Coordinates of C-alpha atoms and ligand atoms in Angstrom, one line a residue:
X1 CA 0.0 0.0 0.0
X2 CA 1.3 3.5 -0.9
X3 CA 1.0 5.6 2.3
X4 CA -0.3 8.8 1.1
X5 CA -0.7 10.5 4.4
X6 CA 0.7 14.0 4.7
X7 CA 4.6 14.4 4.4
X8 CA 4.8 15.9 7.6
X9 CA 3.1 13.8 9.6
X10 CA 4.9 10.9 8.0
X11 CA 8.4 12.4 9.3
X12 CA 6.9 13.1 12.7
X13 CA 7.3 10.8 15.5
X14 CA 3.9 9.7 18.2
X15 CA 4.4 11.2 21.2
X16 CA 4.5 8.2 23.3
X17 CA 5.1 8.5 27.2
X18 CA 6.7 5.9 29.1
X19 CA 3.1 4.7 30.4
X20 CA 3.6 0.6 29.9
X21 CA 3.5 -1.2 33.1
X22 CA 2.3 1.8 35.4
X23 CA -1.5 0.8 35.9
X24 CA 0.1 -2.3 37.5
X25 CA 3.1 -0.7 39.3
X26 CA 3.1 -1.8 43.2
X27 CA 4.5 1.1 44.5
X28 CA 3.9 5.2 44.3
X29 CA 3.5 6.9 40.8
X30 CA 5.8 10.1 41.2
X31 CA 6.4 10.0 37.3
X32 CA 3.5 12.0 35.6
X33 CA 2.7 14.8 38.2
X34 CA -0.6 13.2 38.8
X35 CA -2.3 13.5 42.2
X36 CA -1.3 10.7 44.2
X37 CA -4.1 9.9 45.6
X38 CA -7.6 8.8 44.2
X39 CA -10.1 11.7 43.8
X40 CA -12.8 12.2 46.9
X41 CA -15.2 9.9 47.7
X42 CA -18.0 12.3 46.8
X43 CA -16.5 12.3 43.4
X44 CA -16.0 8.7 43.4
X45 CA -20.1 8.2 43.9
X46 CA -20.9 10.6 41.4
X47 CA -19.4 8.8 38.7
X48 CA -21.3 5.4 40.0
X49 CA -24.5 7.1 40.6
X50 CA -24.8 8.6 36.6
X51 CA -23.6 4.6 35.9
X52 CA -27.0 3.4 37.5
X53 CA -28.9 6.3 35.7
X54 CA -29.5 4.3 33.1
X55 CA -28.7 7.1 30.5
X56 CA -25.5 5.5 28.7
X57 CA -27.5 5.7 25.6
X58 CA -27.8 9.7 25.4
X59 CA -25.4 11.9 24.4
X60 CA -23.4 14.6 26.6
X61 CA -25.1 18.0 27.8
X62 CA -22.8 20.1 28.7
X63 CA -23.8 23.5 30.0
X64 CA -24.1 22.7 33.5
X65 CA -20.3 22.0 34.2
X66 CA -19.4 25.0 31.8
X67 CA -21.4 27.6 34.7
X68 CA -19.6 25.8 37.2
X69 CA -16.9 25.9 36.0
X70 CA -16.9 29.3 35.0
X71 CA -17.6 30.1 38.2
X72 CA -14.6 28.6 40.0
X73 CA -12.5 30.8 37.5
X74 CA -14.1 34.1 38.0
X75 CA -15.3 34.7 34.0
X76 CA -18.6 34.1 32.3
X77 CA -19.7 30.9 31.3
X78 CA -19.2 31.9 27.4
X79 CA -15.8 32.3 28.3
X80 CA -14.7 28.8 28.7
X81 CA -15.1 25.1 26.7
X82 CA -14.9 21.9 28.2
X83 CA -12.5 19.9 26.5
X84 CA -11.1 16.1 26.6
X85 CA -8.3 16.4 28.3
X86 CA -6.0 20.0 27.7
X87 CA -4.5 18.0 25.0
X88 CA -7.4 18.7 22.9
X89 CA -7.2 21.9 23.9
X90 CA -4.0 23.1 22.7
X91 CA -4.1 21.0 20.0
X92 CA -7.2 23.3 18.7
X93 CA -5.6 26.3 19.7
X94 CA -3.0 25.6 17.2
X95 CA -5.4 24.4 14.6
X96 CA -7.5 27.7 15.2
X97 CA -4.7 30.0 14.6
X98 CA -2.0 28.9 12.6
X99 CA -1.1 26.8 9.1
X100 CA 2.2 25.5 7.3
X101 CA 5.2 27.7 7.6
X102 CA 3.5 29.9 10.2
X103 CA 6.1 30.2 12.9
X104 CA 5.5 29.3 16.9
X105 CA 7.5 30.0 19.8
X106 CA 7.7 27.2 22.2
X107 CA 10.4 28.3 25.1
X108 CA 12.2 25.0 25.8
X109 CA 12.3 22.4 27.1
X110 CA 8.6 21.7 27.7
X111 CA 5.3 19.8 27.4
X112 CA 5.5 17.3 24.5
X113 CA 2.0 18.2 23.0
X114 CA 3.2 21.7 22.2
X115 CA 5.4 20.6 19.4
X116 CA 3.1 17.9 18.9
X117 CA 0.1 20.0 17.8
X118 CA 2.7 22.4 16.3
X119 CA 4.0 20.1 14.0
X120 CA 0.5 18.1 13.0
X121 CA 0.2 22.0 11.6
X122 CA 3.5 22.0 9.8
X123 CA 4.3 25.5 11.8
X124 CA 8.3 26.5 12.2
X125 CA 8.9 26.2 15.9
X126 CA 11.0 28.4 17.8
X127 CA 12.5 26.9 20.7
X128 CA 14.5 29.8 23.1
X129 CA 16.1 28.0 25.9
X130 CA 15.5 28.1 29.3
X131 CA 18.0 29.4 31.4
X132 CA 20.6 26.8 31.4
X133 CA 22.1 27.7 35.4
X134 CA 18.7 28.4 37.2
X135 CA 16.4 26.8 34.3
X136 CA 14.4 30.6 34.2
X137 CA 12.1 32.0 31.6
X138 CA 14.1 33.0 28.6
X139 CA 11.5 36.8 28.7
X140 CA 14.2 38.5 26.3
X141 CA 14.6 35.8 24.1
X142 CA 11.4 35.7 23.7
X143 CA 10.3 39.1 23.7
X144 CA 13.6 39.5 20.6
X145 CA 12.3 37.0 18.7
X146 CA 8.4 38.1 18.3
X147 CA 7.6 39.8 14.5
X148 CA 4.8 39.5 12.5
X149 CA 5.4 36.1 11.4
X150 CA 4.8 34.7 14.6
X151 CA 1.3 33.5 15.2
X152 CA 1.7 31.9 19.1
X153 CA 3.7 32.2 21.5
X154 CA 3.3 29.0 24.5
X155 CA 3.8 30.2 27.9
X156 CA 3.5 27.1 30.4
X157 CA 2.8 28.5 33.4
X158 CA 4.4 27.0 35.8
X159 CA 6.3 24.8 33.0
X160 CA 6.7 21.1 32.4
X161 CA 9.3 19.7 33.2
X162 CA 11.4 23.0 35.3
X163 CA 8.9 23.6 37.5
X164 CA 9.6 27.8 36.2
X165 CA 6.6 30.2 37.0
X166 CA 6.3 33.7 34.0
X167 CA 5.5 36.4 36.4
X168 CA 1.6 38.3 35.3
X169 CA 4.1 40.8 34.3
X170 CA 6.4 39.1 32.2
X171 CA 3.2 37.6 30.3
X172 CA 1.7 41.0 30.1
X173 CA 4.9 42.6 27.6
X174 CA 4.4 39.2 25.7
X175 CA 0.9 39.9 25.0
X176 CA 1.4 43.5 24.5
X177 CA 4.7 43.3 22.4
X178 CA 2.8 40.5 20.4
X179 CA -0.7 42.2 20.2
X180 CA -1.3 40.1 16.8
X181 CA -0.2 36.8 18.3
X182 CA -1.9 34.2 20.6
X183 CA -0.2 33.8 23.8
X184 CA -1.4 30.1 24.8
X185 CA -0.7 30.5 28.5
X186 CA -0.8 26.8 29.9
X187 CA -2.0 26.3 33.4
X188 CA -2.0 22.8 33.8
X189 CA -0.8 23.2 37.1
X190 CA -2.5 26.4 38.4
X191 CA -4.2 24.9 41.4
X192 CA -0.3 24.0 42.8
X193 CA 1.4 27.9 41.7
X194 CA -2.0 29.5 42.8
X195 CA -0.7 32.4 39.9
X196 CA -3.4 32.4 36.5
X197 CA -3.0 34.7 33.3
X198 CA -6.8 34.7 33.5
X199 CA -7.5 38.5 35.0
X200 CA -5.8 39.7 31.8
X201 CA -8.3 38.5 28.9
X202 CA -10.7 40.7 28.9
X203 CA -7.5 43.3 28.6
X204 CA -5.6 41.2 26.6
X205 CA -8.0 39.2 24.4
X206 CA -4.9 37.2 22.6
X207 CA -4.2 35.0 26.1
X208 CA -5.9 32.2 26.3
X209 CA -5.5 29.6 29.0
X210 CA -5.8 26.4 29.1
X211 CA -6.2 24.3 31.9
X212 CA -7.2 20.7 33.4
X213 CA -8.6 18.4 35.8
X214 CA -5.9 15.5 35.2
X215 CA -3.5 17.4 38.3
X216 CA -5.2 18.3 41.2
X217 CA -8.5 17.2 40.8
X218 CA -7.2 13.5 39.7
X219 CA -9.1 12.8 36.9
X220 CA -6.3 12.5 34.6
X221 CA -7.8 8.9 33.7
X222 CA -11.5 10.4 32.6
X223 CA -10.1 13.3 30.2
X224 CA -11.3 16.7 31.4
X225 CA -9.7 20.0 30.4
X226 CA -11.0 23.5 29.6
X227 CA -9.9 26.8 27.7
X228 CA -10.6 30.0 29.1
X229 CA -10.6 33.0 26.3
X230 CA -12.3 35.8 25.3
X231 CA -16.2 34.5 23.7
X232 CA -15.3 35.5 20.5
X233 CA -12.8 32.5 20.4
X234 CA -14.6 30.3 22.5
X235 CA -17.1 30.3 19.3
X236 CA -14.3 29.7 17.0
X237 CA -12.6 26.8 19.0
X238 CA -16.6 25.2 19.4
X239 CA -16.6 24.5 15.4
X240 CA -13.3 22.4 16.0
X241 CA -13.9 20.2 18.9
X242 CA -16.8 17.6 18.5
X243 CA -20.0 18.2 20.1
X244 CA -19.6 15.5 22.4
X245 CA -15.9 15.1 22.9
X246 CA -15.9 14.7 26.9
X247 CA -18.0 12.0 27.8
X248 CA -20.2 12.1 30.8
X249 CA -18.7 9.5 33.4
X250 CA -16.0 12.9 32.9
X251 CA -18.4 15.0 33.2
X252 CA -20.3 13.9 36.2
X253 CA -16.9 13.5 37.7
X254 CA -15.8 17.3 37.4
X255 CA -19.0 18.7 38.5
X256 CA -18.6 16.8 42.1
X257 CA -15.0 17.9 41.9
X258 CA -16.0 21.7 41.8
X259 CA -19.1 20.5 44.7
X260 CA -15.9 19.2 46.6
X261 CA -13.2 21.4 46.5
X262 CA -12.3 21.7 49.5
X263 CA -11.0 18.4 49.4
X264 CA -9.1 19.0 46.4
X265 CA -7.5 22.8 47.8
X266 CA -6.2 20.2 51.1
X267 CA -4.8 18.0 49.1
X268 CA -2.6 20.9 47.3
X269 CA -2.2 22.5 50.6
X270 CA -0.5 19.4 51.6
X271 CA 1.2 19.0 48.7
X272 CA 2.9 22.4 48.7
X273 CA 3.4 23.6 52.3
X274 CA 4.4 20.4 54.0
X275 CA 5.4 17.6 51.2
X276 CA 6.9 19.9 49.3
X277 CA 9.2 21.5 51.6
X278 CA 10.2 18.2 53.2
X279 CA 11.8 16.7 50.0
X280 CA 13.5 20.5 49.5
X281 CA 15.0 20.2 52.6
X282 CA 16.0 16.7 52.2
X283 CA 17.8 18.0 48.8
X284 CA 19.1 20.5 50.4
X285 CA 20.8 18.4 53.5
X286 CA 21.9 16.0 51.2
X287 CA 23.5 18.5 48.4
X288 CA 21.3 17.3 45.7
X289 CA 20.8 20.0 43.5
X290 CA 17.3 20.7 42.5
X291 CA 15.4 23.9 40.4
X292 CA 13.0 25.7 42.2
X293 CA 9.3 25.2 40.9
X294 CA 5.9 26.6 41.5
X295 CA 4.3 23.4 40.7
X296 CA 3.5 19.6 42.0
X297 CA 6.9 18.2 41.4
X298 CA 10.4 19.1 41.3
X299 CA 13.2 18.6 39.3
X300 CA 16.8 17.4 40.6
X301 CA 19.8 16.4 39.7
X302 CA 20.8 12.7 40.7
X303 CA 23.6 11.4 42.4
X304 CA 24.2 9.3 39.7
X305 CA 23.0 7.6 36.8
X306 CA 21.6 4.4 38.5
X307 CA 18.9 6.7 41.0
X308 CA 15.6 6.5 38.6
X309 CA 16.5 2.7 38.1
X310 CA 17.4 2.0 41.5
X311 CA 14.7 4.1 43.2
X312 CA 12.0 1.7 40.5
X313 CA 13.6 -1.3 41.8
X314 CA 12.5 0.1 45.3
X315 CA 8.9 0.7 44.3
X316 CA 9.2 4.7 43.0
X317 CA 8.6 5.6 40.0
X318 CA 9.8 9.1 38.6
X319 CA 10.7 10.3 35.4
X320 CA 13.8 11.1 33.6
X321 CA 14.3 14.0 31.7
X322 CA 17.0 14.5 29.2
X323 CA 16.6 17.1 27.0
X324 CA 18.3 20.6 26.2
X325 CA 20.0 22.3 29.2
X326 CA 18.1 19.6 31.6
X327 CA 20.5 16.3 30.5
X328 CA 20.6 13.3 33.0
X329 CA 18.0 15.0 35.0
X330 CA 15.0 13.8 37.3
X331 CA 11.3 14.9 37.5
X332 CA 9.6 14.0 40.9
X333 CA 6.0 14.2 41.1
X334 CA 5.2 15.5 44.9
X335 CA 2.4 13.7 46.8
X336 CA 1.3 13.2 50.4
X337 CA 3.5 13.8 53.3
X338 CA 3.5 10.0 54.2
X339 CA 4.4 9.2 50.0
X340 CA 7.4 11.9 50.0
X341 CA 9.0 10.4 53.4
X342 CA 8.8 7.3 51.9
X343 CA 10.7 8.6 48.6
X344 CA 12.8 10.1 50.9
X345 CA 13.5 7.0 53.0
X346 CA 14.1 5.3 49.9
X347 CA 16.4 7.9 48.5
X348 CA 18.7 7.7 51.9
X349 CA 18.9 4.2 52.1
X350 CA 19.3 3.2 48.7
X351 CA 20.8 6.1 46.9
X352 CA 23.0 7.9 49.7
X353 CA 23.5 4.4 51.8
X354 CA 23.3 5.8 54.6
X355 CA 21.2 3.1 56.6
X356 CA 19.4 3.9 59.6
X357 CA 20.2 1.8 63.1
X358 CA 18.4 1.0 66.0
X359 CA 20.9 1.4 68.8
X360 CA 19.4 -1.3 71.5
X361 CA 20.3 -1.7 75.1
X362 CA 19.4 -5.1 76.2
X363 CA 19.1 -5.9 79.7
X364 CA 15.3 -4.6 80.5
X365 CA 14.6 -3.9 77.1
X366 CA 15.1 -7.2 74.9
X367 CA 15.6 -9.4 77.8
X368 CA 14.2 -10.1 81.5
X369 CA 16.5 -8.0 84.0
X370 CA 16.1 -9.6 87.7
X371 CA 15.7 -7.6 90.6
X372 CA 16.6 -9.0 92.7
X373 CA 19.9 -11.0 91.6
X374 CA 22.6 -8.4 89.5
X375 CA 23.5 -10.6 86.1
X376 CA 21.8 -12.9 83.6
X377 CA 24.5 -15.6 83.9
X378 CA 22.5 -18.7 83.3
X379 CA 20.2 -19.7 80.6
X380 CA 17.6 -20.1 83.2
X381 CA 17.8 -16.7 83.9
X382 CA 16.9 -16.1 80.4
X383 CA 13.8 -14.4 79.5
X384 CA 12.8 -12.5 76.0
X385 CA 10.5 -9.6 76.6
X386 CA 7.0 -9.5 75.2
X387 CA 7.1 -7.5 71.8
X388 CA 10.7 -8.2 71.6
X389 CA 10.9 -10.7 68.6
X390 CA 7.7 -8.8 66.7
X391 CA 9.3 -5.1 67.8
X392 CA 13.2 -6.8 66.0
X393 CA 11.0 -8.4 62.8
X394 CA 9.4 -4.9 62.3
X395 CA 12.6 -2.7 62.7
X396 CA 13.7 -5.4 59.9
X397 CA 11.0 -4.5 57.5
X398 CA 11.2 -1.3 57.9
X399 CA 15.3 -1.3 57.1
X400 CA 16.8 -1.1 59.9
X401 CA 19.8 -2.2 60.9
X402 CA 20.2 -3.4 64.9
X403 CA 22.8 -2.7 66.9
X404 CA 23.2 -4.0 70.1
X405 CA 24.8 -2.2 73.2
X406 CA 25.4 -3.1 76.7
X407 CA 26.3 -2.2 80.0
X408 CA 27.4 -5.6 81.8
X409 CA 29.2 -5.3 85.1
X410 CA 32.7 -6.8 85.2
X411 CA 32.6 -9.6 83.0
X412 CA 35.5 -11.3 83.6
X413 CA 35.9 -11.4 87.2
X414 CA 35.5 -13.9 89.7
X415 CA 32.0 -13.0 90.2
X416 CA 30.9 -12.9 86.7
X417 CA 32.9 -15.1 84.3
X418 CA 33.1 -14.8 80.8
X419 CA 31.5 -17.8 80.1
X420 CA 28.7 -17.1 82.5
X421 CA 28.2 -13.9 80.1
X422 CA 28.3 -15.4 76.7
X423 CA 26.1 -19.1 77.7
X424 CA 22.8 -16.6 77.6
X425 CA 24.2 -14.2 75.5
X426 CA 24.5 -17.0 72.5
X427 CA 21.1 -18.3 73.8
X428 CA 19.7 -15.4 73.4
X429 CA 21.5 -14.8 69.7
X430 CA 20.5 -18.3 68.2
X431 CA 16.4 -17.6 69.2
X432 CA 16.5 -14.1 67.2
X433 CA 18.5 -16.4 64.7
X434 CA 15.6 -18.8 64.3
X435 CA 13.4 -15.2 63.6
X436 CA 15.2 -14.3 61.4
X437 CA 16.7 -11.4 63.2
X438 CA 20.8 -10.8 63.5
X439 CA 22.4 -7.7 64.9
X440 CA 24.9 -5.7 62.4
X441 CA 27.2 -5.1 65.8
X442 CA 27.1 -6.1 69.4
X443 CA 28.9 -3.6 71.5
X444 CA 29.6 -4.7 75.5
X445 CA 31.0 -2.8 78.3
X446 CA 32.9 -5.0 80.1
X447 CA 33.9 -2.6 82.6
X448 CA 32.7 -1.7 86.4
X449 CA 31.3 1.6 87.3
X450 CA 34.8 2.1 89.3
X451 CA 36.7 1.8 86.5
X452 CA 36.1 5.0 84.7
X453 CA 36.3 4.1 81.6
X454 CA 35.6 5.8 78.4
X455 CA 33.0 3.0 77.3
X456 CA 30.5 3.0 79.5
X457 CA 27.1 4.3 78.4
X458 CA 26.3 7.1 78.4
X459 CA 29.9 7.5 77.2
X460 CA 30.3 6.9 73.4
X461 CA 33.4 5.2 73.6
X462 CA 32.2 1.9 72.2
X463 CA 31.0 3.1 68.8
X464 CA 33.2 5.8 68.3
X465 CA 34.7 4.0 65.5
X466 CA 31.4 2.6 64.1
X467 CA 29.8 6.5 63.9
X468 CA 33.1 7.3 62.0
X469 CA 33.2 4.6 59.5
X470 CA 29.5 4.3 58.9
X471 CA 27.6 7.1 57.7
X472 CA 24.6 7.2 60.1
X473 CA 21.6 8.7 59.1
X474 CA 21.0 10.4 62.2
X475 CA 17.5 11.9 61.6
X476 CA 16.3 8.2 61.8
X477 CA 18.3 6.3 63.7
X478 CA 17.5 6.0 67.6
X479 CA 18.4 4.7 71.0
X480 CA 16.4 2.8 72.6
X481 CA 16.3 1.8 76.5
X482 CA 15.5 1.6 79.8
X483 CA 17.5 3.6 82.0
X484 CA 18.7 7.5 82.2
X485 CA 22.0 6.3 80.8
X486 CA 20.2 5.3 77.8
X487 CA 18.5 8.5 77.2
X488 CA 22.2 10.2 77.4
X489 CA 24.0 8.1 75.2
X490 CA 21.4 8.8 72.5
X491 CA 21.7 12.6 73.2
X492 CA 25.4 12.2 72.8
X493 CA 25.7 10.4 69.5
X494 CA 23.0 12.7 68.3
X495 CA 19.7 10.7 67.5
X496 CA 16.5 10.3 68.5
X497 CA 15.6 8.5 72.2
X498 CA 12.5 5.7 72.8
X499 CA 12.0 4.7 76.2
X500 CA 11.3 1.7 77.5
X501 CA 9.8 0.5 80.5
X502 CA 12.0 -1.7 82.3
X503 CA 10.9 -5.1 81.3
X504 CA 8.3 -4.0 79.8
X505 CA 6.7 -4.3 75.7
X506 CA 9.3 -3.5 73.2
X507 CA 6.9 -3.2 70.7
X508 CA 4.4 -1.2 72.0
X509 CA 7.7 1.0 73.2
X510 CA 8.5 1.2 69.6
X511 CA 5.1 2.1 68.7
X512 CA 4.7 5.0 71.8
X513 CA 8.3 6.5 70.4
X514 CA 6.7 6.7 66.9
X515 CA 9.1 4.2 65.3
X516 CA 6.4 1.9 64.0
X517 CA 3.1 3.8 63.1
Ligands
PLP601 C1 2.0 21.5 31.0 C2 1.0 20.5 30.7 N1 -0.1 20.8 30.0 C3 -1.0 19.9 29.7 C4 -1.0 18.6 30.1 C5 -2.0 17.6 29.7 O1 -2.9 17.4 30.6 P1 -4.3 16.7 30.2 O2 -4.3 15.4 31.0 O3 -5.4 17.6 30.6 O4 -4.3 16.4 28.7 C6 0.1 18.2 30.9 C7 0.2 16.9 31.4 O5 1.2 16.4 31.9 C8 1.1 19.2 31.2 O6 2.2 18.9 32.0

């Protein structure tokens, strides 16, 4: 067969995501700047309520969700359209004002649908660069290169993949200094930068915006975007898209979106005050270098070239970026506070190695200490606490690494042979054995009070050497124990303290100091 289709579109390539696999992925999407968590149940029963309305069969109305929508933006309803997904609508933005040879300026690097649609058109594409040392909005470039030739100009606001936010005045002398141009100002992520172009249509009838409800809102899966322009285009851009392009499962989905959005303004408030930050600091402790952004995710340079895969291996998912002026470069999609310290915790212990340790005392904590008599020296002495061998499994799981440290009086004198020491000690050894739990190190003081040595908790003496060849990660690491001396030693080599009751539950010890939650 001869394949007649158009030239250009023969010599352009699908724009084709790395989606495969990520419906069944086990662990957290941070690869597409999705919300990361379902939409609200509200929303949820909306779409199963218009399932059992028994109205499959008739087509979409859509006026309802256009009001609504109009009025969460602040413009009259003949301002905006619906459309599926904010791929359609730039896609009909570029159909609606340009053709062959016209040119476009797309600042780069940035969405792929730009030059998609830009291209499908046969336009010449400009592509000024971002700013290769703080990745910010080329505005002179840009501003140089408008004439009359140029029929658009895309302003993604804040931009995919830098994270860079146009200030309202930088868009402002675009659409002034190209008062014959379209200035398709892309606010995909508006909800998360809280900054819109929209206040300036009715000045400035050559923005449009375009926006969705695939971010925030997390309907990304049902195809739900919308233009905002002056009416006059609005009734141009209505003879291009289909009457019935958004379906209404969408449909009834957005409209208990807008009913619920208070749910959907917490969820950003988590995401950008408190998730946010978190991972900025955690760049920022760990010399990762990252570009500031005014959006849902953030983009950072890698330790090396093995953190995407490494991270995957260790259920996160985040997508690499390698074009112009962002080579071998990271996005992260931020989500909850709970998903980011995971990423985080990930991060640490796989990419920095820098494990975490649970420093454990044992008499009173792991094991029975008598009253009465001063030592353990038997096996009959021997008792495991309740919660210990749960409390070790769990620190397991949840990677870390045990370390065991000791006070015993005098080992090695006549009243408390070695032997008498290490009988229980091995006992005690081969039953965590059996559970599947070992200690990295076992650290003993074998010294008396009297002696004054430099080992004896709350002195640091015994791990001195460990903390210096082992990078600890000290904002999760902790002591835990039974005694004042405990509390001490953690203070001294800097992390966190849980106490334990003497004898008491080590698990539910670990569970009051907010290790296991
Ligand atoms: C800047 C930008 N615009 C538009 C979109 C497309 O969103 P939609 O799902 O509404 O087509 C994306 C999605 O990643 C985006 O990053």
């Amino acid at each position: 067969m001869k394949n007649i289709a158009l030239q250009r579109i023969k010599e352009m390539k699908s724009y084709n995501p790395p989606l495969s696999g990520r419906r069944g992925f086990s662990g957290i999407l941070l690869d597409f700047n999705e919300r990361t968590l379902p939409p609200p149940l509200k929303v949820q029963k909306a779409i199963q309520d218009f399932l059992t309305t028994n109205k499959l069969q008739v087509y979409p109305e859509y006026g309802g969700l256009e009001k609504k929508l109009a009025k969460y933006v602040g413009v009259n309803a003949d301002q905006i359209m619906i459309t599926n997904g904010s791929d359609q609508a730039i896609d009909i933005i570029f159909r609606t004002f340009t053709k062959t040879d016209d040119t476009v300026i797309i600042p780069t690097p940035s969405f792929a649908m730009f030059y998609q649609s830009a291209q499908i058109m046969g336009n010449k594409i400009l592509t000024p660069l971002y700013k290769k040392a703080d990745l910010s909005f080329p505005i002179n470039e840009v501003l140089g290169m408008i004439n009359k030739s140029v029929k658009l100009i895309v302003v993604c606001n804040p931009n995919n993949p830098t994270g860079t936010l146009v200030s309202i005045n930088d868009i402002k002398k675009i659409a002034q200094k190209a008062s014959n141009s379209i200035v398709l100002v892309d606010e995909a992520y508006f909800e998360f930068s809280g900054v819109s172009a929209v206040p300036l249509i009715n000045k400035y009838p050559n923005i449009i915006v375009t926006r969705t409800l695939s971010k925030a809102f997390g309907l990304a899966s049902l195809r739900v975007g919308y233009i905002v322009a002056s009416n006059i285009y609005i009734n141009e851009f209505l003879k291009i898209r289909g009457p019935y392009d958004v379906n209404m499962v969408a449909l009834s989905a957005a409209f208990a979106s807008l009913e619920d959005f208070k749910k959907i303004q917490n969820y950003v408030d988590e995401v950008m005050t408190k998730a946010k930050p978190m991972v900025e600091e955690f760049f920022n402790k760990n010399d990762v270098t990252y570009y500031s952004s005014s959006a849902n995710f953030i983009l950072f340079k890698p330790n090396n070239n093995q953190v995407g895969r490494l991270l995957k291996e260790n259920g996160i998912l985040l997508r690499p970026q390698d074009k112009t002026n962002i080579e071998n470069t990271l996005r992260v999609s931020i989500g909850t506070v709970k998903q980011m310290k995971q990423f985080i915790e990930v991060y640490e212990n796989v990419i920095l190695s820098k494990p975490k340790y649970a420093f454990l005392d044992r008499d009173g904590t792991l094991i029975f200490e008598p009253q009465d008599t001063f030592q353990i020296d038997s096996i009959e002495k021997l008792r495991i606490l309740d919660g210990v061998i749960k409390g070790l499994k769990e620190l397991n799981n949840r990677g870390y690494e045990l370390i065991m440290i000791s006070n015993q009086n005098g080992i090695g004198t006549a009243s408390f042979p070695k032997a008498n020491f290490e009988i229980p000690q091995n006992k005690m050894l081969s039953i965590f054995k059996k559970n599947g739990i070992t200690f990295k190190e076992i650290f003993i003081c074998p010294h008396l009070p009297s002696e004054n040595c430099n080992c004896r908790k709350p002195k640091t003496g015994l791990v001195e050497k460990f903390l210096i060849k082992n990078q600890i990660n000290k904002d999760k690491s902790f002591v835990c124990g039974d005694r004042p001396t405990d509390k001490l030693f953690a203070k001294n080599i800097g992390v966190k303290f849980v106490y334990m009751q003497t004898n008491g539950n080590f698990y539910n010890a670990l569970m009051k100091g907010g290790i296991i939650v």
